[in-house]
PDB file of C-alpha atoms in Angstrom:
ATOM      1  CA  MET A   1     250.669 -48.513 108.230  1.00 73.00           C
ATOM      2  CA  LEU A   2     250.995 -45.357 106.608  1.00 92.00           C
ATOM      3  CA  LEU A   3     254.142 -45.134 106.151  1.00 94.00           C
ATOM      4  CA  ARG A   4     254.766 -48.297 104.276  1.00 95.00           C
ATOM      5  CA  SER A   5     251.348 -47.188 101.656  1.00 95.00           C
ATOM      6  CA  VAL A   6     253.954 -44.148 101.522  1.00 96.00           C
ATOM      7  CA  LEU A   7     256.828 -45.867 101.131  1.00 97.00           C
ATOM      8  CA  ALA A   8     254.715 -48.574  98.515  1.00 97.00           C
ATOM      9  CA  VAL A   9     253.338 -45.539  96.590  1.00 97.00           C
ATOM     10  CA  LEU A  10     256.602 -43.378  96.169  1.00 97.00           C
ATOM     11  CA  VAL A  11     257.962 -47.013  94.766  1.00 97.00           C
ATOM     12  CA  GLY A  12     255.558 -47.769  92.409  1.00 97.00           C
ATOM     13  CA  GLY A  13     255.154 -44.305  91.605  1.00 96.00           C
ATOM     14  CA  ALA A  14     258.748 -44.323  90.274  1.00 97.00           C
ATOM     15  CA  LEU A  15     258.788 -48.298  88.608  1.00 98.00           C
ATOM     16  CA  GLY A  16     255.567 -47.234  86.912  1.00 96.00           C
ATOM     17  CA  THR A  17     257.253 -43.826  85.847  1.00 95.00           C
ATOM     18  CA  ALA A  18     259.852 -45.436  84.443  1.00 96.00           C
ATOM     19  CA  ALA A  19     258.299 -48.264  82.394  1.00 96.00           C
ATOM     20  CA  ARG A  20     256.209 -45.263  80.417  1.00 94.00           C
ATOM     21  CA  ALA A  21     259.474 -43.134  80.055  1.00 93.00           C
ATOM     22  CA  LEU A  22     260.690 -46.610  78.602  1.00 95.00           C
ATOM     23  CA  LEU A  23     258.032 -47.356  76.553  1.00 94.00           C
ATOM     24  CA  GLN A  24     257.625 -43.642  75.119  1.00 90.00           C
ATOM     25  CA  GLU A  25     261.649 -43.849  74.311  1.00 93.00           C
ATOM     26  CA  ALA A  26     261.165 -46.882  72.195  1.00 93.00           C
ATOM     27  CA  ILE A  27     257.547 -46.378  71.120  1.00 90.00           C
ATOM     28  CA  PRO A  28     257.583 -42.537  70.106  1.00 81.00           C
ATOM     29  CA  GLU A  29     254.093 -42.861  68.372  1.00 81.00           C
ATOM     30  CA  TRP A  30     251.324 -40.425  69.299  1.00 75.00           C
ATOM     31  CA  TRP A  31     249.162 -43.795  70.120  1.00 82.00           C
ATOM     32  CA  LEU A  32     251.694 -44.810  72.626  1.00 87.00           C
ATOM     33  CA  LEU A  33     249.551 -42.160  75.210  1.00 85.00           C
ATOM     34  CA  LEU A  34     246.193 -43.475  74.264  1.00 87.00           C
ATOM     35  CA  ALA A  35     247.617 -47.254  74.705  1.00 91.00           C
ATOM     36  CA  VAL A  36     248.831 -46.869  78.333  1.00 93.00           C
ATOM     37  CA  ASN A  37     246.416 -44.814  78.965  1.00 92.00           C
ATOM     38  CA  ALA A  38     244.115 -47.822  78.144  1.00 94.00           C
ATOM     39  CA  LEU A  39     246.347 -50.558  79.876  1.00 94.00           C
ATOM     40  CA  GLY A  40     246.345 -48.423  82.858  1.00 94.00           C
ATOM     41  CA  SER A  41     242.783 -48.427  83.764  1.00 94.00           C
ATOM     42  CA  ALA A  42     242.455 -52.182  83.027  1.00 95.00           C
ATOM     43  CA  LEU A  43     245.232 -53.043  84.653  1.00 95.00           C
ATOM     44  CA  LEU A  44     243.698 -51.170  88.163  1.00 94.00           C
ATOM     45  CA  GLY A  45     240.724 -52.019  86.704  1.00 94.00           C
ATOM     46  CA  VAL A  46     242.276 -55.891  87.778  1.00 94.00           C
ATOM     47  CA  SER A  47     244.364 -55.118  90.628  1.00 94.00           C
ATOM     48  CA  VAL A  48     241.220 -52.972  92.530  1.00 92.00           C
ATOM     49  CA  ALA A  49     238.747 -55.711  92.042  1.00 91.00           C
ATOM     50  CA  ALA A  50     241.829 -59.243  92.377  1.00 92.00           C
ATOM     51  CA  LEU A  51     244.050 -58.014  95.650  1.00 92.00           C
ATOM     52  CA  ALA A  52     240.578 -56.337  97.158  1.00 90.00           C
ATOM     53  CA  ASP A  53     241.985 -58.692 100.188  1.00 92.00           C
ATOM     54  CA  ALA A  54     245.686 -57.883 100.274  1.00 95.00           C
ATOM     55  CA  PRO A  55     247.318 -55.123 102.702  1.00 96.00           C
ATOM     56  CA  ALA A  56     246.417 -51.811 102.232  1.00 96.00           C
ATOM     57  CA  TRP A  57     249.872 -50.917 101.213  1.00 97.00           C
ATOM     58  CA  VAL A  58     250.137 -53.458  98.420  1.00 97.00           C
ATOM     59  CA  ARG A  59     247.097 -52.265  96.649  1.00 96.00           C
ATOM     60  CA  HIS A  60     247.822 -48.324  97.337  1.00 96.00           C
ATOM     61  CA  GLY A  61     251.866 -49.227  95.719  1.00 97.00           C
ATOM     62  CA  ILE A  62     249.938 -51.209  93.162  1.00 96.00           C
ATOM     63  CA  GLY A  63     247.533 -48.734  92.235  1.00 94.00           C
ATOM     64  CA  ALA A  64     248.334 -45.313  93.200  1.00 94.00           C
ATOM     65  CA  GLY A  65     252.028 -46.321  92.986  1.00 96.00           C
ATOM     66  CA  VAL A  66     252.578 -48.671  89.346  1.00 96.00           C
ATOM     67  CA  LEU A  67     249.448 -47.710  87.394  1.00 94.00           C
ATOM     68  CA  GLY A  68     249.422 -44.030  88.446  1.00 93.00           C
ATOM     69  CA  GLY A  69     253.167 -43.550  87.551  1.00 94.00           C
ATOM     70  CA  PHE A  70     251.984 -45.556  84.381  1.00 94.00           C
ATOM     71  CA  THR A  71     249.005 -43.899  83.078  1.00 92.00           C
ATOM     72  CA  ALA A  72     249.842 -40.047  82.089  1.00 84.00           C
ATOM     73  CA  PHE A  73     246.651 -38.312  81.689  1.00 77.00           C
ATOM     74  CA  SER A  74     248.587 -34.798  82.134  1.00 72.00           C
ATOM     75  CA  ALA A  75     249.948 -35.694  78.885  1.00 73.00           C
ATOM     76  CA  VAL A  76     246.503 -36.397  77.601  1.00 72.00           C
ATOM     77  CA  ALA A  77     245.655 -32.793  78.768  1.00 71.00           C
ATOM     78  CA  VAL A  78     248.727 -30.644  77.210  1.00 72.00           C
ATOM     79  CA  ALA A  79     247.841 -32.890  73.610  1.00 71.00           C
ATOM     80  CA  SER A  80     244.166 -32.355  73.888  1.00 69.00           C
ATOM     81  CA  VAL A  81     246.038 -28.460  74.422  1.00 69.00           C
ATOM     82  CA  THR A  82     248.213 -29.272  71.884  1.00 70.00           C
ATOM     83  CA  ALA A  83     245.611 -30.046  69.431  1.00 66.00           C
ATOM     84  CA  ALA A  84     243.177 -27.376  70.076  1.00 64.00           C
ATOM     85  CA  ALA A  85     245.582 -24.635  69.000  1.00 65.00           C
ATOM     86  CA  SER A  86     247.037 -26.056  66.077  1.00 62.00           C
ATOM     87  CA  THR A  87     246.633 -24.504  62.721  1.00 51.00           C
ATOM     88  CA  GLY A  88     245.264 -27.106  60.607  1.00 56.00           C
ATOM     89  CA  GLY A  89     242.576 -28.794  58.727  1.00 51.00           C
ATOM     90  CA  PHE A  90     239.878 -28.869  61.569  1.00 49.00           C
ATOM     91  CA  ALA A  91     241.789 -26.701  64.283  1.00 48.00           C
ATOM     92  CA  THR A  92     240.732 -23.451  61.386  1.00 52.00           C
ATOM     93  CA  ILE A  93     237.186 -24.332  61.462  1.00 51.00           C
ATOM     94  CA  ILE A  94     236.718 -25.022  65.353  1.00 63.00           C
ATOM     95  CA  PRO A  95     239.692 -24.360  67.462  1.00 65.00           C
ATOM     96  CA  ALA A  96     239.600 -27.010  70.080  1.00 67.00           C
ATOM     97  CA  LEU A  97     237.150 -29.849  68.252  1.00 71.00           C
ATOM     98  CA  PRO A  98     240.575 -31.959  67.944  1.00 74.00           C
ATOM     99  CA  GLY A  99     241.453 -31.010  71.240  1.00 73.00           C
ATOM    100  CA  ILE A 100     238.061 -31.812  72.258  1.00 78.00           C
ATOM    101  CA  LEU A 101     237.342 -34.640  70.351  1.00 82.00           C
ATOM    102  CA  LEU A 102     241.149 -36.373  71.567  1.00 80.00           C
ATOM    103  CA  ALA A 103     240.259 -35.597  75.498  1.00 82.00           C
ATOM    104  CA  LEU A 104     236.610 -37.804  74.937  1.00 87.00           C
ATOM    105  CA  GLY A 105     238.269 -40.676  72.502  1.00 89.00           C
ATOM    106  CA  MET A 106     240.576 -41.421  75.967  1.00 88.00           C
ATOM    107  CA  LEU A 107     238.390 -41.347  78.361  1.00 90.00           C
ATOM    108  CA  ALA A 108     235.662 -43.493  76.208  1.00 93.00           C
ATOM    109  CA  LEU A 109     238.584 -45.619  75.875  1.00 93.00           C
ATOM    110  CA  CYS A 110     239.416 -45.916  79.691  1.00 92.00           C
ATOM    111  CA  LEU A 111     236.298 -45.848  81.082  1.00 92.00           C
ATOM    112  CA  LEU A 112     236.185 -48.761  79.117  1.00 95.00           C
ATOM    113  CA  ALA A 113     239.256 -50.565  79.309  1.00 94.00           C
ATOM    114  CA  ALA A 114     238.884 -50.043  83.271  1.00 93.00           C
ATOM    115  CA  TRP A 115     235.478 -51.770  83.614  1.00 95.00           C
ATOM    116  CA  GLY A 116     237.093 -54.744  81.584  1.00 94.00           C
ATOM    117  CA  GLY A 117     239.791 -55.084  84.082  1.00 94.00           C
ATOM    118  CA  LEU A 118     237.376 -55.117  86.818  1.00 93.00           C
ATOM    119  CA  ALA A 119     235.116 -57.363  85.378  1.00 94.00           C
ATOM    120  CA  LEU A 120     238.681 -59.812  84.863  1.00 94.00           C
ATOM    121  CA  GLY A 121     240.065 -58.865  88.083  1.00 92.00           C
ATOM    122  CA  HIS A 122     235.652 -60.262  89.692  1.00 92.00           C
ATOM    123  CA  ARG A 123     236.314 -63.801  87.940  1.00 92.00           C
ATOM    124  CA  LEU A 124     240.055 -63.724  88.870  1.00 90.00           C
ATOM    125  CA  ALA A 125     239.306 -62.955  92.242  1.00 87.00           C
ATOM    126  CA  ARG A 126     236.492 -65.844  92.801  1.00 86.00           C
ATOM    127  CA  GLY A 127     238.625 -68.734  90.823  1.00 83.00           C
ATOM    128  CA  ARG A 128     240.787 -67.667  92.997  1.00 77.00           C
ATOM    129  CA  ALA A 129     238.235 -68.580  96.239  1.00 69.00           C
ATOM    130  CA  ALA A 130     236.300 -71.136  94.481  1.00 63.00           C
TER     131      ALA A 130
END
């Protein structure tokens, strides 16, 4: 069973990472990182609730695999540090402010998306059980 979960995470991670890379190539905009992470958080919320009764390897493959590969928190960390190190605008007054605002904004956006996704997933699961 563990091997099946590991393989599901490996395959799912490759698929999720490829999907994000394709989006980044197609839409090279700064806000895409926000959109990808918010969408991934919402989909993870949906999958946690909607797939609660699915086999563990399916939950692992979709959650840690596909959606873990799709989202990119490390990219947010790099973007935050880059924004904090910039030398224009507010960065000359308060060097860390842009990076801090980006990180906090991403956290708030993803928490709201995960909450909404979880609520939607519970609703979908109840509809399926009825």
